[in-house]
mmCIF file of C-alpha atoms in Angstrom:
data_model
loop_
_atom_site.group_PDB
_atom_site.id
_atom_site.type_symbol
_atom_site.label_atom_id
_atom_site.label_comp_id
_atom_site.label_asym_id
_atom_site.label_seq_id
_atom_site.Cartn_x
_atom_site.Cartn_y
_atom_site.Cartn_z
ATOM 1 C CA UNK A 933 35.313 -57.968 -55.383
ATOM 2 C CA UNK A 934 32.984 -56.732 -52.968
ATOM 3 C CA UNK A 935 36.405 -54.963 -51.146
ATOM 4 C CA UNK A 936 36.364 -52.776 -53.873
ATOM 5 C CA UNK A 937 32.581 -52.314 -54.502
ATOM 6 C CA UNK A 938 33.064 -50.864 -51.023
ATOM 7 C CA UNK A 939 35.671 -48.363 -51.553
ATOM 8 C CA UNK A 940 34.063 -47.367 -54.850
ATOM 9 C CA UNK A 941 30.621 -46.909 -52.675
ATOM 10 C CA UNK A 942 32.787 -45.233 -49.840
ATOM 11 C CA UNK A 943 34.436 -42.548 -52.532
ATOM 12 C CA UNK A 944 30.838 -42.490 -53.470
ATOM 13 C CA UNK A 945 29.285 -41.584 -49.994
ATOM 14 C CA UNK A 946 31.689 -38.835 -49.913
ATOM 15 C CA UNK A 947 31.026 -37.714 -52.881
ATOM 16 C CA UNK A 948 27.087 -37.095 -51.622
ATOM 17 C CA UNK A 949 27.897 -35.582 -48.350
ATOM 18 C CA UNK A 950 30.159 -32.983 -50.720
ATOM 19 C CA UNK A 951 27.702 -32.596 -53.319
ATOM 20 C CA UNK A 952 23.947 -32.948 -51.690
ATOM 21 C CA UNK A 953 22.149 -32.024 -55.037
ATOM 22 C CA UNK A 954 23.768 -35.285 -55.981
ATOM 23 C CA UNK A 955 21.271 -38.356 -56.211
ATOM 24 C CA UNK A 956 20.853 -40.211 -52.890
ATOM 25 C CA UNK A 957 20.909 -43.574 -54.022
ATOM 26 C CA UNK A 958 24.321 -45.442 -55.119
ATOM 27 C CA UNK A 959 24.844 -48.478 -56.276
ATOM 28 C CA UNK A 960 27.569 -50.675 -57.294
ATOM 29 C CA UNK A 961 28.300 -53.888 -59.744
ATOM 30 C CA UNK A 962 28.658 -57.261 -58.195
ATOM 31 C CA UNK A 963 30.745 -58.402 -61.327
ATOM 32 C CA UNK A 964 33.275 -55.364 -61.354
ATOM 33 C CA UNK A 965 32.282 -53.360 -58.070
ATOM 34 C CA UNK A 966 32.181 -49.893 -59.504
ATOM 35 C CA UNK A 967 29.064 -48.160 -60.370
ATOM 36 C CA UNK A 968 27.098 -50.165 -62.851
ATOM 37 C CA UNK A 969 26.870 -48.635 -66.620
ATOM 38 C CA UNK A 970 23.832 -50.672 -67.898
ATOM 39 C CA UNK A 971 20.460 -51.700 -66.810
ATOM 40 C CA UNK A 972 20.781 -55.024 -66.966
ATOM 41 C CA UNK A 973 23.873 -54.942 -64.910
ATOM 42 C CA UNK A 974 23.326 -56.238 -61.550
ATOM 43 C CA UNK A 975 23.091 -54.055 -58.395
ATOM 44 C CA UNK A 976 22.871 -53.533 -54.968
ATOM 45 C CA UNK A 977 22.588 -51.211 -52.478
ATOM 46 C CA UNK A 978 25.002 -50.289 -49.643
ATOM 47 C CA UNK A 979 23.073 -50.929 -46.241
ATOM 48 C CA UNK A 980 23.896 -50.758 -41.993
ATOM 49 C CA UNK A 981 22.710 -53.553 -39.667
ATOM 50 C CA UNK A 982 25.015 -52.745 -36.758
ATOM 51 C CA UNK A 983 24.419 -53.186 -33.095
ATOM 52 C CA UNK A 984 26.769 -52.676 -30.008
ATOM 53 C CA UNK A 985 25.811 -52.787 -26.647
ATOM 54 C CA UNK A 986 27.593 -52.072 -23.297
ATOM 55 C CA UNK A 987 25.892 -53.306 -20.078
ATOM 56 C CA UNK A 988 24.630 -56.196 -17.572
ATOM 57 C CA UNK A 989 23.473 -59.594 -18.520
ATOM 58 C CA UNK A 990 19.902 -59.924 -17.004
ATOM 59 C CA UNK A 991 20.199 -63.837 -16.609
ATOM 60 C CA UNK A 992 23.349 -67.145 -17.134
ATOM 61 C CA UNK A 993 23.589 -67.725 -19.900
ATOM 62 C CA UNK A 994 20.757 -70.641 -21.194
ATOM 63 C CA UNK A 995 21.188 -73.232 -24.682
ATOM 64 C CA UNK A 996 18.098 -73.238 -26.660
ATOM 65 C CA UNK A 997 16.890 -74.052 -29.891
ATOM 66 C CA UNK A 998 17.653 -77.834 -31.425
ATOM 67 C CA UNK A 999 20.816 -80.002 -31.400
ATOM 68 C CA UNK A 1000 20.909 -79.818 -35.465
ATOM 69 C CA UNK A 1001 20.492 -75.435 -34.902
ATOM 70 C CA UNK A 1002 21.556 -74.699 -31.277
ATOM 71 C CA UNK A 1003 21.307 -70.819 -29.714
ATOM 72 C CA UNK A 1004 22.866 -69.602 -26.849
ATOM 73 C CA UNK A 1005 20.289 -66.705 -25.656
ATOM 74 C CA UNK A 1006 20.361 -63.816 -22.580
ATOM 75 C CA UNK A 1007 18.870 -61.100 -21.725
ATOM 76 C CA UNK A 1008 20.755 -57.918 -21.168
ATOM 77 C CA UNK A 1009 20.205 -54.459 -19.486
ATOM 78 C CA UNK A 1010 21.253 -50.708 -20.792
ATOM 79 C CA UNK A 1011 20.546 -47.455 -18.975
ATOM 80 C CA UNK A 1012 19.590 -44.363 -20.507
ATOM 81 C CA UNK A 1013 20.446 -41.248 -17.331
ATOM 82 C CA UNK A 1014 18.516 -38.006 -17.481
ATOM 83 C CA UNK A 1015 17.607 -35.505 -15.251
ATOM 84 C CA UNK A 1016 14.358 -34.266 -14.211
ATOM 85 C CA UNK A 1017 14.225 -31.234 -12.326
ATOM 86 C CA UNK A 1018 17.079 -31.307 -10.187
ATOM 87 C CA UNK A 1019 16.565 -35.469 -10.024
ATOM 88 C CA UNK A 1020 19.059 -38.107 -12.142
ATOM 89 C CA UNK A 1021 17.235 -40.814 -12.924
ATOM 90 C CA UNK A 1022 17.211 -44.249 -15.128
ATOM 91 C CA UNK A 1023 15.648 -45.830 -17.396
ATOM 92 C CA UNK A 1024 16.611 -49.537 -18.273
ATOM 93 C CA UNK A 1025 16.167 -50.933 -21.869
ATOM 94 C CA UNK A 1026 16.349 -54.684 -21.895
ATOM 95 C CA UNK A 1027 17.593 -57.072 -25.187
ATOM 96 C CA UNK A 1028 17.102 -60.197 -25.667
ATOM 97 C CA UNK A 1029 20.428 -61.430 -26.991
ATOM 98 C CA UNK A 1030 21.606 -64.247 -29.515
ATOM 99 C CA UNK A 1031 24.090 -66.472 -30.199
ATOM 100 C CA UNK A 1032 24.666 -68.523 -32.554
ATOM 101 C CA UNK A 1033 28.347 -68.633 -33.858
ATOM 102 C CA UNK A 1034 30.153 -71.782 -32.744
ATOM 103 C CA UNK A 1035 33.142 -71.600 -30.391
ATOM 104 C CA UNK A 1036 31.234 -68.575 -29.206
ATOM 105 C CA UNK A 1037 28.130 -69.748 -28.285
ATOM 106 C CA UNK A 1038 29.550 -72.194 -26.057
ATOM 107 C CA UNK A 1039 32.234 -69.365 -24.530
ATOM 108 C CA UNK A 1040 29.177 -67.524 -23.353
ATOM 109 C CA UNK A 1041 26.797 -71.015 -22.424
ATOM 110 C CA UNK A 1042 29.503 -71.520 -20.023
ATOM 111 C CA UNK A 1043 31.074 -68.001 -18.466
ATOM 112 C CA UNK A 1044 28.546 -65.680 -18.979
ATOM 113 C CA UNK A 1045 26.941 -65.202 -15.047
ATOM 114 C CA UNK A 1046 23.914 -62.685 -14.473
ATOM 115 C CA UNK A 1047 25.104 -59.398 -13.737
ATOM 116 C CA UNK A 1048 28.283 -59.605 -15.474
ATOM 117 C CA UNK A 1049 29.071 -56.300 -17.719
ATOM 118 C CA UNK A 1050 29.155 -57.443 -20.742
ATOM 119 C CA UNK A 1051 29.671 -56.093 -24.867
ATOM 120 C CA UNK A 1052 27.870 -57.387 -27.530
ATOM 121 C CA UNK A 1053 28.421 -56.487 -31.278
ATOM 122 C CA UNK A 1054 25.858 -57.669 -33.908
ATOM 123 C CA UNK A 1055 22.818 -57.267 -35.707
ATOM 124 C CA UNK A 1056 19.367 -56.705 -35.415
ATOM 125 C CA UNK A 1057 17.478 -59.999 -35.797
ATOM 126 C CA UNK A 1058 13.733 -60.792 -36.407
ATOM 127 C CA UNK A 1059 11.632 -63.948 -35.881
ATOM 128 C CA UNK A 1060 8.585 -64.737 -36.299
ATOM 129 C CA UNK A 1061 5.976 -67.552 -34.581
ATOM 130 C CA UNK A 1062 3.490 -69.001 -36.784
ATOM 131 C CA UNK A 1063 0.510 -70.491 -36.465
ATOM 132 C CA UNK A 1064 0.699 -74.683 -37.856
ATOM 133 C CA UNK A 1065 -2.755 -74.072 -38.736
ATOM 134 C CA UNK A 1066 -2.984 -71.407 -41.640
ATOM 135 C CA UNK A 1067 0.713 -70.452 -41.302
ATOM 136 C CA UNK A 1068 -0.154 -66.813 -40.172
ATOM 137 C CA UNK A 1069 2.032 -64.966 -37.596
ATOM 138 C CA UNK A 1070 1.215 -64.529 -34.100
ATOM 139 C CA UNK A 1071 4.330 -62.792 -32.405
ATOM 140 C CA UNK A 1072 7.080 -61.276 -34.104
ATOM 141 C CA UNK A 1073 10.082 -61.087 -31.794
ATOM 142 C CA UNK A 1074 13.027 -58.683 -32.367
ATOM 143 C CA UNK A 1075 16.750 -60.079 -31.227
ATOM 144 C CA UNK A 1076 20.311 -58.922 -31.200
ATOM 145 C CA UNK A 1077 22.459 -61.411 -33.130
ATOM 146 C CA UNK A 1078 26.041 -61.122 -31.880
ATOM 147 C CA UNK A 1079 28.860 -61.559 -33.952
ATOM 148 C CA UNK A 1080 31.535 -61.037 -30.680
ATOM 149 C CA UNK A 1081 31.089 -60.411 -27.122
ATOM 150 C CA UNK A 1082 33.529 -59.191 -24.302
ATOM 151 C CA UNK A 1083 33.050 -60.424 -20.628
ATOM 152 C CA UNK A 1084 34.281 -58.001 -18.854
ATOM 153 C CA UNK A 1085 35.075 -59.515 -14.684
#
């Protein structure tokens, strides 16, 4: 079902790169997955939450979280090169990486070394810390959540 909501929303996507003065918005039926014909037919909307990253690991790999919800977790370096004047120079972006996919998590817990090239495929993550005492947040955090990584040797 939701193979062919996304081929209907696909055609559709096409459809509003070909014909701009076309509404923006698509959406498609969870029962049947083509566009919806009533109100009260459920919807949703097509959305991206894609990540890939090619570059160093910043640290070995370390386990964290609890033994009932364990997370593998590194940090990892990109470069962005530009030129100044007649200078190349670098700037390094750093990620803070997670893992928590079994089978994977404990392929990188035990090969990933710091600065290994490494690829990482996932999504942007969020967490929040809250305060016990009123339950307001203090930090948010932002976090890759892979899906796959390549260590590269």
């Amino acid at each position: 079902m939701l193979q062919s909501c996304m081929r209907h929303c696909g055609s559709l996507l096409r459809v509003a790169v070909a014909a701009p003065q076309a509404s923006s918005l698509r959406y498609c039926s969870l029962e049947t997955g083509a566009a919806p014909t009533s109100p009260t037919t459920e919807r949703f909307e097509k959305s991206v939450n894609q990540v890939t990253l090619l570059g160093r690991a910043g640290n070995d790999a370390e386990m964290r979280g609890t033994e009932a919800y364990p997370v593998v977790q590194f940090s990892m370096a990109t470069h962005i090169n530009y030129q100044k004047g007649e200078e190349m120079l670098q700037n390094t972006v750093w990620h803070r990486i997670s893992v928590f996919r079994p089978g994977l998590r404990e392929s990188v817990y035990q090969n990933l070394k710091k600065g290994q090239r490494v690829l990482v495929q996932g999504r942007l993550g969020y967490y929040e810390k809250r305060n016990p005492e009123d339950d307001t947040i203090i930090h948010r955090t932002a976090s890759i959540v892979a899906n796959d990584v390549v260590l590269f040797a």
